[in-house]
C-alpha cells in the first residue's frame, strides 16, 4: 500500500469515531512498525555499513540491489499503467497527460510538479466532461465530535504549510523535510508512483544504492510503503 492507504485509514477512523485523536492513534499503529524498522536501518547504514568494503559493497548485496531496481521498474510501470487505464480515456485526457509527462520528464525544477497539477486541473475543469453513469449516489458521512470549522482549519493549515514549503524551495531551501512534504502533498497514486519522483528530488542527499536498499526493506515491512 501507498500513502493513500494511510489517508483512507485516518479519514475513516475520524469519520466513524468523531475523534481526531483516535484517527492519529490508528494511523500511528499502521505506520509505526515500518517507521521504526526503516529508522533502525538508516542508523545502521549511517554508522558504517556503507564504508568501502562493507556489507553494501559485497557482490551478493550489489546483486540484490540490482534485482530490487528491476522490481521497482516493474512496480512503477504497473502503477502507471493502471492509472492511465482509469484516467486517460479520450483525446482531451491524452493531451493533458502528454503535456504533464513532457513537463516532468524534461525538467526536475521544484515548480514543475505543482505547476503541472494546477494547469492540468484547470484544463480538466474546462474541457473534461465527467458524469456518473451507474446511477449511484455518494454517501454523505455524518461527523461526530469534529466540526466542519475544525476540518476547514486543518485543510487551510496543510495548504498553508505547502505554500511555505514551496516558497522556501524557491529561495534555495533543500531540506529533506521540504522535499518529503512537497512530494506527499502533491503526488496522487500509490507508493510505486512516488519512487521516481523521490529519487529525482532527493538528488545528492541519498545514493542510488542506499535508495534501492531502503525500497527493498520497506517492501518487507507492514504498513504503507511511504
Short mmCIF file of N, CA and C in Angstrom, two decimals, residues 93-218:
data_model
loop_
_atom_site.label_atom_id
_atom_site.label_comp_id
_atom_site.label_asym_id
_atom_site.label_seq_id
_atom_site.Cartn_x
_atom_site.Cartn_y
_atom_site.Cartn_z
N UNK A 93 -8.02 13.99 -22.45
CA UNK A 93 -7.19 13.48 -21.35
C UNK A 93 -5.83 13.01 -21.85
N UNK A 94 -5.76 12.52 -23.09
CA UNK A 94 -4.47 12.14 -23.67
C UNK A 94 -3.57 13.36 -23.84
N UNK A 95 -4.14 14.48 -24.27
CA UNK A 95 -3.35 15.70 -24.45
C UNK A 95 -2.84 16.22 -23.10
N UNK A 96 -3.73 16.25 -22.10
CA UNK A 96 -3.32 16.71 -20.76
C UNK A 96 -2.23 15.80 -20.21
N UNK A 97 -2.41 14.50 -20.36
CA UNK A 97 -1.44 13.52 -19.87
C UNK A 97 -0.09 13.69 -20.56
N UNK A 98 -0.10 13.89 -21.88
CA UNK A 98 1.15 14.02 -22.65
C UNK A 98 1.92 15.27 -22.23
N UNK A 99 1.23 16.40 -22.09
CA UNK A 99 1.91 17.63 -21.69
C UNK A 99 2.48 17.52 -20.27
N UNK A 100 1.72 16.89 -19.35
CA UNK A 100 2.21 16.72 -17.98
C UNK A 100 3.44 15.81 -17.95
N UNK A 101 3.41 14.73 -18.73
CA UNK A 101 4.57 13.83 -18.80
C UNK A 101 5.79 14.55 -19.37
N UNK A 102 5.58 15.32 -20.44
CA UNK A 102 6.70 16.03 -21.06
C UNK A 102 7.32 17.03 -20.09
N UNK A 103 6.47 17.77 -19.38
CA UNK A 103 6.98 18.79 -18.45
C UNK A 103 7.81 18.15 -17.34
N UNK A 104 7.31 17.05 -16.77
CA UNK A 104 8.01 16.43 -15.65
C UNK A 104 9.20 15.59 -16.09
N UNK A 105 9.22 15.19 -17.37
CA UNK A 105 10.35 14.41 -17.88
C UNK A 105 11.55 15.28 -18.18
N UNK A 106 11.30 16.46 -18.75
CA UNK A 106 12.40 17.30 -19.21
C UNK A 106 12.84 18.34 -18.19
N UNK A 107 12.17 18.40 -17.05
CA UNK A 107 12.58 19.36 -16.03
C UNK A 107 12.33 18.78 -14.64
N UNK A 108 13.27 18.95 -13.74
CA UNK A 108 13.13 18.48 -12.36
C UNK A 108 13.05 19.65 -11.38
N UNK A 109 12.76 20.86 -11.89
CA UNK A 109 12.66 22.03 -11.03
C UNK A 109 11.52 21.86 -10.04
N UNK A 110 11.61 22.56 -8.91
CA UNK A 110 10.65 22.38 -7.83
C UNK A 110 9.24 22.79 -8.23
N UNK A 111 9.12 23.74 -9.18
CA UNK A 111 7.80 24.27 -9.52
C UNK A 111 7.10 23.47 -10.61
N UNK A 112 7.77 22.50 -11.22
CA UNK A 112 7.17 21.77 -12.34
C UNK A 112 5.99 20.91 -11.89
N UNK A 113 6.17 20.17 -10.79
CA UNK A 113 5.08 19.30 -10.33
C UNK A 113 3.84 20.08 -9.92
N UNK A 114 3.95 21.08 -9.01
CA UNK A 114 2.74 21.85 -8.68
C UNK A 114 2.17 22.60 -9.87
N UNK A 115 3.05 23.12 -10.76
CA UNK A 115 2.57 23.81 -11.94
C UNK A 115 1.79 22.89 -12.87
N UNK A 116 2.29 21.65 -13.04
CA UNK A 116 1.59 20.67 -13.87
C UNK A 116 0.23 20.33 -13.28
N UNK A 117 0.18 20.17 -11.97
CA UNK A 117 -1.10 19.84 -11.32
C UNK A 117 -2.11 20.97 -11.49
N UNK A 118 -1.66 22.22 -11.30
CA UNK A 118 -2.57 23.36 -11.44
C UNK A 118 -3.08 23.48 -12.87
N UNK A 119 -2.17 23.40 -13.84
CA UNK A 119 -2.57 23.53 -15.25
C UNK A 119 -3.48 22.38 -15.67
N UNK A 120 -3.14 21.15 -15.25
CA UNK A 120 -3.97 20.00 -15.60
C UNK A 120 -5.34 20.10 -14.94
N UNK A 121 -5.38 20.61 -13.71
CA UNK A 121 -6.66 20.77 -13.03
C UNK A 121 -7.55 21.78 -13.73
N UNK A 122 -6.95 22.90 -14.15
CA UNK A 122 -7.72 23.93 -14.87
C UNK A 122 -8.22 23.37 -16.21
N UNK A 123 -7.33 22.67 -16.94
CA UNK A 123 -7.73 22.09 -18.22
C UNK A 123 -8.83 21.05 -18.04
N UNK A 124 -8.70 20.24 -16.99
CA UNK A 124 -9.74 19.25 -16.73
C UNK A 124 -11.08 19.87 -16.40
N UNK A 125 -11.04 20.96 -15.64
CA UNK A 125 -12.29 21.65 -15.28
C UNK A 125 -12.96 22.26 -16.50
N UNK A 126 -12.16 22.74 -17.44
CA UNK A 126 -12.70 23.42 -18.61
C UNK A 126 -13.13 22.47 -19.72
N UNK A 127 -12.38 21.37 -19.90
CA UNK A 127 -12.57 20.57 -21.11
C UNK A 127 -13.01 19.12 -20.87
N UNK A 128 -12.80 18.59 -19.65
CA UNK A 128 -13.13 17.18 -19.40
C UNK A 128 -14.53 17.08 -18.83
N UNK A 129 -15.34 16.26 -19.46
CA UNK A 129 -16.72 16.06 -19.02
C UNK A 129 -16.81 14.75 -18.26
N UNK A 130 -17.05 14.80 -16.99
CA UNK A 130 -17.17 13.60 -16.16
C UNK A 130 -18.58 13.55 -15.60
N UNK A 131 -19.26 12.44 -15.85
CA UNK A 131 -20.63 12.27 -15.35
C UNK A 131 -20.80 10.87 -14.81
N UNK A 132 -21.66 10.74 -13.82
CA UNK A 132 -21.94 9.42 -13.23
C UNK A 132 -22.78 8.62 -14.21
N UNK A 133 -22.36 7.39 -14.50
CA UNK A 133 -23.06 6.57 -15.47
C UNK A 133 -23.75 5.37 -14.84
N UNK A 134 -23.46 5.08 -13.57
CA UNK A 134 -24.03 3.89 -12.96
C UNK A 134 -25.24 4.22 -12.08
N UNK A 135 -25.64 5.49 -12.03
CA UNK A 135 -26.82 5.85 -11.26
C UNK A 135 -26.61 5.84 -9.77
N UNK A 136 -25.37 5.65 -9.32
CA UNK A 136 -25.11 5.59 -7.89
C UNK A 136 -25.05 7.00 -7.31
N UNK A 137 -25.27 7.10 -6.02
CA UNK A 137 -25.19 8.37 -5.31
C UNK A 137 -24.13 8.28 -4.24
N UNK A 138 -23.54 9.40 -3.93
CA UNK A 138 -22.48 9.42 -2.93
C UNK A 138 -23.09 9.45 -1.53
N UNK A 139 -22.50 8.66 -0.65
CA UNK A 139 -22.94 8.69 0.74
C UNK A 139 -22.32 9.90 1.43
N UNK A 140 -23.11 10.58 2.21
CA UNK A 140 -22.63 11.76 2.95
C UNK A 140 -22.34 11.34 4.38
N UNK A 141 -21.07 11.35 4.79
CA UNK A 141 -20.74 10.91 6.14
C UNK A 141 -21.27 11.87 7.20
N UNK A 142 -21.61 11.31 8.32
CA UNK A 142 -22.06 12.11 9.46
C UNK A 142 -20.90 12.27 10.43
N UNK A 143 -20.44 13.48 10.62
CA UNK A 143 -19.32 13.74 11.50
C UNK A 143 -19.80 13.88 12.94
N UNK A 144 -19.05 13.25 13.83
CA UNK A 144 -19.38 13.35 15.24
C UNK A 144 -18.16 13.82 16.01
N UNK A 145 -18.31 14.95 16.68
CA UNK A 145 -17.22 15.43 17.52
C UNK A 145 -16.19 16.25 16.80
N UNK A 146 -16.26 16.32 15.47
CA UNK A 146 -15.30 17.09 14.69
C UNK A 146 -16.08 18.02 13.78
N UNK A 147 -16.07 19.30 14.08
CA UNK A 147 -16.89 20.26 13.33
C UNK A 147 -16.29 20.55 11.97
N UNK A 148 -17.13 21.10 11.10
CA UNK A 148 -16.65 21.49 9.79
C UNK A 148 -15.63 22.63 9.90
N UNK A 149 -15.77 23.45 10.92
CA UNK A 149 -14.81 24.54 11.12
C UNK A 149 -13.41 24.00 11.38
N UNK A 150 -13.34 22.97 12.24
CA UNK A 150 -12.04 22.35 12.53
C UNK A 150 -11.46 21.71 11.27
N UNK A 151 -12.33 21.03 10.51
CA UNK A 151 -11.87 20.41 9.27
C UNK A 151 -11.35 21.45 8.29
N UNK A 152 -12.06 22.56 8.16
CA UNK A 152 -11.62 23.63 7.26
C UNK A 152 -10.29 24.23 7.72
N UNK A 153 -10.13 24.38 9.05
CA UNK A 153 -8.88 24.93 9.59
C UNK A 153 -7.70 24.00 9.29
N UNK A 154 -7.92 22.68 9.45
CA UNK A 154 -6.86 21.72 9.15
C UNK A 154 -6.50 21.77 7.67
N UNK A 155 -7.52 21.90 6.82
CA UNK A 155 -7.29 22.00 5.38
C UNK A 155 -6.44 23.22 5.05
N UNK A 156 -6.76 24.35 5.66
CA UNK A 156 -6.01 25.59 5.42
C UNK A 156 -4.57 25.45 5.92
N UNK A 157 -4.40 24.81 7.08
CA UNK A 157 -3.05 24.63 7.64
C UNK A 157 -2.19 23.80 6.70
N UNK A 158 -2.75 22.68 6.17
CA UNK A 158 -1.99 21.81 5.27
C UNK A 158 -1.50 22.57 4.05
N UNK A 159 -2.41 23.31 3.40
CA UNK A 159 -2.02 24.00 2.18
C UNK A 159 -1.24 25.28 2.48
N UNK A 160 -1.41 25.83 3.68
CA UNK A 160 -0.57 26.95 4.09
C UNK A 160 0.87 26.51 4.25
N UNK A 161 1.06 25.34 4.87
CA UNK A 161 2.41 24.78 5.01
C UNK A 161 3.00 24.45 3.65
N UNK A 162 2.15 23.96 2.73
CA UNK A 162 2.63 23.66 1.39
C UNK A 162 3.12 24.92 0.70
N UNK A 163 2.37 26.02 0.83
CA UNK A 163 2.80 27.29 0.24
C UNK A 163 4.12 27.75 0.84
N UNK A 164 4.29 27.56 2.16
CA UNK A 164 5.54 27.93 2.82
C UNK A 164 6.69 27.08 2.31
N UNK A 165 6.45 25.78 2.15
CA UNK A 165 7.49 24.87 1.66
C UNK A 165 7.90 25.24 0.24
N UNK A 166 6.92 25.55 -0.61
CA UNK A 166 7.23 25.94 -1.99
C UNK A 166 8.01 27.25 -2.02
N UNK A 167 7.67 28.17 -1.13
CA UNK A 167 8.39 29.44 -1.07
C UNK A 167 9.84 29.22 -0.63
N UNK A 168 10.03 28.36 0.37
CA UNK A 168 11.39 28.06 0.83
C UNK A 168 12.20 27.37 -0.27
N UNK A 169 11.54 26.49 -1.02
CA UNK A 169 12.23 25.81 -2.12
C UNK A 169 12.64 26.81 -3.19
N UNK A 170 11.77 27.79 -3.47
CA UNK A 170 12.09 28.81 -4.47
C UNK A 170 13.29 29.65 -4.05
N UNK A 171 13.47 29.79 -2.72
CA UNK A 171 14.59 30.58 -2.20
C UNK A 171 15.86 29.77 -2.02
N UNK A 172 15.81 28.51 -2.46
CA UNK A 172 17.00 27.67 -2.41
C UNK A 172 17.03 26.66 -1.29
N UNK A 173 15.96 26.54 -0.53
CA UNK A 173 15.93 25.55 0.55
C UNK A 173 15.88 24.14 0.01
N UNK A 174 16.71 23.26 0.53
CA UNK A 174 16.78 21.88 0.05
C UNK A 174 16.69 20.88 1.20
N UNK A 175 16.06 21.25 2.27
CA UNK A 175 15.92 20.35 3.42
C UNK A 175 15.09 19.13 3.03
N UNK A 176 15.45 17.94 3.53
CA UNK A 176 14.62 16.75 3.25
C UNK A 176 13.17 16.93 3.69
N UNK A 177 12.96 17.74 4.74
CA UNK A 177 11.58 18.00 5.19
C UNK A 177 10.78 18.66 4.08
N UNK A 178 11.37 19.64 3.41
CA UNK A 178 10.69 20.32 2.30
C UNK A 178 10.37 19.33 1.19
N UNK A 179 11.34 18.49 0.87
CA UNK A 179 11.17 17.54 -0.24
C UNK A 179 10.04 16.57 0.05
N UNK A 180 10.04 15.96 1.24
CA UNK A 180 9.03 14.95 1.56
C UNK A 180 7.65 15.56 1.72
N UNK A 181 7.58 16.76 2.28
CA UNK A 181 6.26 17.39 2.42
C UNK A 181 5.70 17.75 1.06
N UNK A 182 6.55 18.26 0.18
CA UNK A 182 6.09 18.65 -1.15
C UNK A 182 5.62 17.42 -1.94
N UNK A 183 6.39 16.35 -1.90
CA UNK A 183 6.02 15.13 -2.61
C UNK A 183 4.74 14.53 -2.03
N UNK A 184 4.66 14.47 -0.70
CA UNK A 184 3.48 13.89 -0.07
C UNK A 184 2.22 14.68 -0.31
N UNK A 185 2.35 16.00 -0.43
CA UNK A 185 1.17 16.84 -0.60
C UNK A 185 0.69 16.91 -2.04
N UNK A 186 1.57 16.66 -3.00
CA UNK A 186 1.23 16.91 -4.39
C UNK A 186 1.06 15.66 -5.25
N UNK A 187 1.57 14.53 -4.80
CA UNK A 187 1.55 13.34 -5.65
C UNK A 187 0.27 12.53 -5.41
N UNK A 188 -0.35 12.10 -6.50
CA UNK A 188 -1.51 11.24 -6.45
C UNK A 188 -1.10 9.85 -6.95
N UNK A 189 -1.60 8.82 -6.27
CA UNK A 189 -1.28 7.45 -6.69
C UNK A 189 -0.67 6.65 -5.57
N UNK A 190 -0.37 5.40 -5.84
CA UNK A 190 0.18 4.51 -4.84
C UNK A 190 1.66 4.73 -4.61
N UNK A 191 2.22 3.90 -3.71
CA UNK A 191 3.63 4.04 -3.35
C UNK A 191 4.59 3.98 -4.52
N UNK A 192 4.47 2.99 -5.44
CA UNK A 192 5.42 2.91 -6.56
C UNK A 192 5.44 4.14 -7.44
N UNK A 193 4.31 4.87 -7.49
CA UNK A 193 4.28 6.09 -8.31
C UNK A 193 5.20 7.16 -7.74
N UNK A 194 5.43 7.12 -6.44
CA UNK A 194 6.25 8.14 -5.78
C UNK A 194 7.74 7.87 -5.95
N UNK A 195 8.10 6.61 -6.27
CA UNK A 195 9.51 6.21 -6.28
C UNK A 195 10.36 7.07 -7.21
N UNK A 196 10.02 7.21 -8.51
CA UNK A 196 10.91 8.00 -9.38
C UNK A 196 10.98 9.47 -8.99
N UNK A 197 9.88 10.03 -8.50
CA UNK A 197 9.90 11.44 -8.11
C UNK A 197 10.79 11.64 -6.88
N UNK A 198 10.69 10.75 -5.91
CA UNK A 198 11.55 10.85 -4.73
C UNK A 198 13.02 10.72 -5.11
N UNK A 199 13.32 9.76 -5.98
CA UNK A 199 14.71 9.54 -6.38
C UNK A 199 15.28 10.77 -7.07
N UNK A 200 14.44 11.44 -7.87
CA UNK A 200 14.88 12.66 -8.56
C UNK A 200 15.02 13.82 -7.59
N UNK A 201 14.04 13.99 -6.71
CA UNK A 201 14.02 15.14 -5.81
C UNK A 201 15.12 15.07 -4.75
N UNK A 202 15.44 13.86 -4.29
CA UNK A 202 16.46 13.74 -3.24
C UNK A 202 17.85 14.08 -3.74
N UNK A 203 18.06 13.91 -5.05
CA UNK A 203 19.33 14.33 -5.65
C UNK A 203 20.53 13.68 -4.98
N UNK A 204 21.45 14.53 -4.51
CA UNK A 204 22.68 14.01 -3.91
C UNK A 204 22.56 13.67 -2.44
N UNK A 205 21.37 13.81 -1.85
CA UNK A 205 21.22 13.51 -0.42
C UNK A 205 21.31 12.01 -0.13
N UNK A 206 20.86 11.20 -1.09
CA UNK A 206 20.87 9.74 -0.92
C UNK A 206 21.40 9.11 -2.20
N UNK A 207 22.32 8.17 -2.07
CA UNK A 207 22.84 7.48 -3.25
C UNK A 207 21.80 6.51 -3.79
N UNK A 208 21.96 6.13 -5.05
CA UNK A 208 21.02 5.19 -5.66
C UNK A 208 21.04 3.84 -4.95
N UNK A 209 22.20 3.39 -4.54
CA UNK A 209 22.30 2.09 -3.87
C UNK A 209 21.57 2.11 -2.52
N UNK A 210 21.71 3.19 -1.77
CA UNK A 210 21.01 3.30 -0.49
C UNK A 210 19.50 3.43 -0.71
N UNK A 211 19.11 4.16 -1.74
CA UNK A 211 17.69 4.32 -2.03
C UNK A 211 17.06 2.98 -2.36
N UNK A 212 17.74 2.18 -3.18
CA UNK A 212 17.20 0.87 -3.56
C UNK A 212 17.19 -0.09 -2.38
N UNK A 213 18.19 0.02 -1.50
CA UNK A 213 18.20 -0.80 -0.29
C UNK A 213 17.00 -0.47 0.58
N UNK A 214 16.71 0.83 0.72
CA UNK A 214 15.55 1.24 1.50
C UNK A 214 14.25 0.78 0.84
N UNK A 215 14.19 0.83 -0.48
CA UNK A 215 13.00 0.38 -1.19
C UNK A 215 12.76 -1.11 -0.97
N UNK A 216 13.85 -1.89 -0.99
CA UNK A 216 13.70 -3.32 -0.73
C UNK A 216 13.23 -3.58 0.69
N UNK A 217 13.79 -2.84 1.65
CA UNK A 217 13.45 -3.07 3.05
C UNK A 217 12.00 -2.67 3.34
N UNK A 218 11.55 -1.55 2.77
CA UNK A 218 10.21 -1.08 3.09
C UNK A 218 9.15 -2.00 2.51
#
